[in-house]
Amino acid sequence: MYQDYKNVETVKPGGLDLKDRLVGVQRVTKVTKGGRAFGFSAIVVVGDENGVVGHGLGKSKEVADAISKAVEDAKKNLVRIPLTKSTLPHEQIGKYGGAKVLLLPASPGTGVIAGGPTRVVLESVGVHDVLSKNQGSSNPHNMVKATFDALLQLRDAEKIAKQRGITLNKLFNG
């Protein structure tokens, strides 16, 4: 699922204390010759609030079944996100479909300034200080995926220094 991103570390769910958060439940209708068939679609984000997060989608005729399927799907798609103390290492823009999410690191004490699905994802990752702006589509599915797009593009200073073959001191001081 995350093959397009370089340096993405996938994580196995064993041994992690994962908390699941429901982003949204939609009622979907399929019109058949026998009438209307109703079902439910749920999107869930799971995370350990310490840099590991995943999202999943579940569909079923019952709400509870859709949510449990979404949680299982989310646990299959866990990734590790680099964090700097309680915020992000640098600003990043994520896009998916018509949704666009801008994430900006913030100073300690700022809190999570984000709306809707973006807030759920950032809290599940464990970010405590961040500014964000959602633009374009307000579709929860696309907003979650745009937020993940931004988070998966983040790189920490240690990895950048290692890739360039230099020390952290030389990276920051030139």
Short mmCIF file of C-alpha atoms in Angstrom, two decimals:
data_model
loop_
_atom_site.label_atom_id
_atom_site.label_comp_id
_atom_site.label_asym_id
_atom_site.label_seq_id
_atom_site.Cartn_x
_atom_site.Cartn_y
_atom_site.Cartn_z
CA MET A 1 0.00 0.00 0.00
CA TYR A 2 2.88 2.37 0.73
CA GLN A 3 5.23 1.25 -2.08
CA ASP A 4 5.38 4.72 -3.66
CA TYR A 5 7.09 6.23 -0.60
CA LYS A 6 10.82 5.95 -0.01
CA ASN A 7 12.12 5.00 3.45
CA VAL A 8 8.73 3.99 4.87
CA GLU A 9 9.10 1.64 7.80
CA THR A 10 6.16 -0.74 8.10
CA VAL A 11 5.39 -2.11 11.55
CA LYS A 12 3.90 -5.37 12.82
CA PRO A 13 1.06 -4.89 15.34
CA GLY A 14 2.40 -7.46 17.85
CA GLY A 15 3.37 -5.96 21.21
CA LEU A 16 2.03 -2.48 20.48
CA ASP A 17 -0.61 -0.79 22.62
CA LEU A 18 -2.83 0.36 19.75
CA LYS A 19 -5.83 2.64 20.24
CA ASP A 20 -8.47 2.80 17.52
CA ARG A 21 -10.37 5.97 16.67
CA LEU A 22 -13.43 6.09 14.46
CA VAL A 23 -13.19 8.76 11.75
CA GLY A 24 -16.60 8.23 10.22
CA VAL A 25 -19.43 5.86 9.35
CA GLN A 26 -21.41 6.30 6.14
CA ARG A 27 -24.63 4.59 5.18
CA VAL A 28 -24.45 3.36 1.60
CA THR A 29 -27.41 2.30 -0.53
CA LYS A 30 -27.49 -0.13 -3.42
CA VAL A 31 -30.66 -0.08 -5.50
CA THR A 32 -31.62 -3.54 -6.77
CA LYS A 33 -34.71 -4.83 -8.54
CA GLY A 34 -35.96 -6.03 -5.14
CA GLY A 35 -35.68 -2.57 -3.58
CA ARG A 36 -32.91 -0.82 -1.69
CA ALA A 37 -30.11 -2.68 0.07
CA PHE A 38 -28.50 -0.68 2.90
CA GLY A 39 -24.97 -1.18 4.16
CA PHE A 40 -22.37 0.72 6.14
CA SER A 41 -18.83 1.88 5.43
CA ALA A 42 -16.48 2.79 8.30
CA ILE A 43 -13.05 4.40 8.28
CA VAL A 44 -10.84 3.92 11.35
CA VAL A 45 -7.36 5.12 12.37
CA VAL A 46 -5.28 3.09 14.84
CA GLY A 47 -2.09 4.26 16.53
CA ASP A 48 0.09 3.84 19.59
CA GLU A 49 0.47 7.65 20.07
CA ASN A 50 4.23 7.19 19.77
CA GLY A 51 4.90 7.38 16.03
CA VAL A 52 3.06 4.27 14.77
CA VAL A 53 -0.21 4.71 12.88
CA GLY A 54 -2.41 3.01 10.28
CA HIS A 55 -5.82 3.49 8.66
CA GLY A 56 -8.42 1.07 7.39
CA LEU A 57 -11.79 0.81 5.69
CA GLY A 58 -14.49 -1.71 6.54
CA LYS A 59 -17.83 -2.41 4.87
CA SER A 60 -20.72 -4.48 6.14
CA LYS A 61 -24.50 -4.65 6.55
CA GLU A 62 -24.05 -3.86 10.28
CA VAL A 63 -22.23 -0.86 11.78
CA ALA A 64 -20.34 -2.89 14.41
CA ASP A 65 -19.09 -5.38 11.80
CA ALA A 66 -17.95 -2.54 9.52
CA ILE A 67 -16.00 -0.93 12.38
CA SER A 68 -14.32 -4.20 13.41
CA LYS A 69 -13.35 -4.90 9.78
CA ALA A 70 -11.89 -1.39 9.50
CA VAL A 71 -9.82 -1.90 12.68
CA GLU A 72 -8.43 -5.18 11.32
CA ASP A 73 -7.59 -3.49 8.00
CA ALA A 74 -5.87 -0.60 9.82
CA LYS A 75 -3.69 -3.02 11.82
CA LYS A 76 -2.43 -4.49 8.52
CA ASN A 77 -1.26 -1.06 7.32
CA LEU A 78 0.84 0.24 10.23
CA VAL A 79 3.76 2.59 9.51
CA ARG A 80 6.27 4.46 11.68
CA ILE A 81 6.30 8.25 11.37
CA PRO A 82 9.41 10.25 12.41
CA LEU A 83 8.61 12.75 15.17
CA THR A 84 10.72 15.49 16.73
CA LYS A 85 9.82 15.69 20.43
CA SER A 86 6.08 16.48 20.36
CA THR A 87 5.88 17.87 16.82
CA LEU A 88 6.88 17.15 13.20
CA PRO A 89 10.44 17.47 11.87
CA HIS A 90 9.46 19.89 9.06
CA GLU A 91 6.47 21.26 7.16
CA GLN A 92 4.85 19.06 4.55
CA ILE A 93 1.96 19.08 2.07
CA GLY A 94 -0.04 15.94 1.38
CA LYS A 95 -2.49 15.38 -1.47
CA TYR A 96 -4.96 12.67 -2.28
CA GLY A 97 -7.79 13.03 -4.79
CA GLY A 98 -9.31 16.48 -4.28
CA ALA A 99 -8.04 16.82 -0.71
CA LYS A 100 -4.91 18.76 0.24
CA VAL A 101 -3.46 18.94 3.76
CA LEU A 102 -0.73 21.32 4.96
CA LEU A 103 1.10 20.29 8.16
CA LEU A 104 3.35 22.76 10.00
CA PRO A 105 5.49 22.03 13.08
CA ALA A 106 4.59 24.18 16.09
CA SER A 107 6.28 25.25 19.32
CA PRO A 108 5.57 23.34 22.54
CA GLY A 109 2.23 24.22 24.11
CA THR A 110 0.48 25.03 20.83
CA GLY A 111 -1.65 21.89 20.77
CA VAL A 112 -3.15 20.12 17.77
CA ILE A 113 -4.67 22.82 15.56
CA ALA A 114 -6.39 20.59 13.04
CA GLY A 115 -9.90 19.73 12.02
CA GLY A 116 -11.86 16.54 11.56
CA PRO A 117 -10.06 13.50 10.15
CA THR A 118 -6.66 15.24 10.15
CA ARG A 119 -6.91 15.77 13.93
CA VAL A 120 -7.75 12.08 14.49
CA VAL A 121 -4.71 10.95 12.46
CA LEU A 122 -2.31 13.39 14.15
CA GLU A 123 -3.51 12.46 17.66
CA SER A 124 -3.14 8.76 16.83
CA VAL A 125 0.45 9.35 15.67
CA GLY A 126 1.26 11.11 18.93
CA VAL A 127 1.82 14.65 17.67
CA HIS A 128 0.98 17.19 20.41
CA ASP A 129 1.97 20.47 18.74
CA VAL A 130 1.08 21.07 15.11
CA LEU A 131 -0.71 23.53 12.84
CA SER A 132 -2.66 22.26 9.84
CA LYS A 133 -4.87 23.48 7.04
CA ASN A 134 -7.24 21.34 5.00
CA GLN A 135 -8.00 22.54 1.49
CA GLY A 136 -10.19 21.19 -1.26
CA SER A 137 -12.30 18.13 -0.58
CA SER A 138 -13.77 17.56 2.88
CA ASN A 139 -14.38 13.86 2.14
CA PRO A 140 -13.08 12.02 5.25
CA HIS A 141 -11.55 9.18 3.22
CA ASN A 142 -9.53 11.55 1.06
CA MET A 143 -8.54 13.75 4.02
CA VAL A 144 -7.17 10.75 5.96
CA LYS A 145 -5.20 9.60 2.92
CA ALA A 146 -3.89 13.12 2.23
CA THR A 147 -2.73 13.38 5.86
CA PHE A 148 -0.99 10.02 5.52
CA ASP A 149 0.62 11.24 2.28
CA ALA A 150 2.09 14.22 4.15
CA LEU A 151 3.22 12.11 7.14
CA LEU A 152 4.88 9.46 4.96
CA GLN A 153 6.97 12.11 3.20
CA LEU A 154 8.47 13.31 6.51
CA ARG A 155 12.16 12.57 7.12
CA ASP A 156 14.16 13.12 10.28
CA ALA A 157 17.61 14.72 10.38
CA GLU A 158 19.41 11.49 11.35
CA LYS A 159 18.18 9.66 8.23
CA ILE A 160 19.06 12.59 5.96
CA ALA A 161 22.59 12.79 7.42
CA LYS A 162 23.02 9.02 7.02
CA GLN A 163 21.84 9.14 3.39
CA ARG A 164 24.29 11.95 2.62
CA GLY A 165 27.10 10.22 4.51
CA ILE A 166 27.77 13.13 6.86
CA THR A 167 27.41 13.78 10.57
CA LEU A 168 24.46 15.58 12.13
CA ASN A 169 26.75 18.43 13.18
CA LYS A 170 27.91 18.95 9.59
CA LEU A 171 24.31 18.76 8.35
CA PHE A 172 23.22 21.66 10.55
CA ASN A 173 26.42 23.73 10.55
CA GLY A 174 27.43 23.29 6.91
#
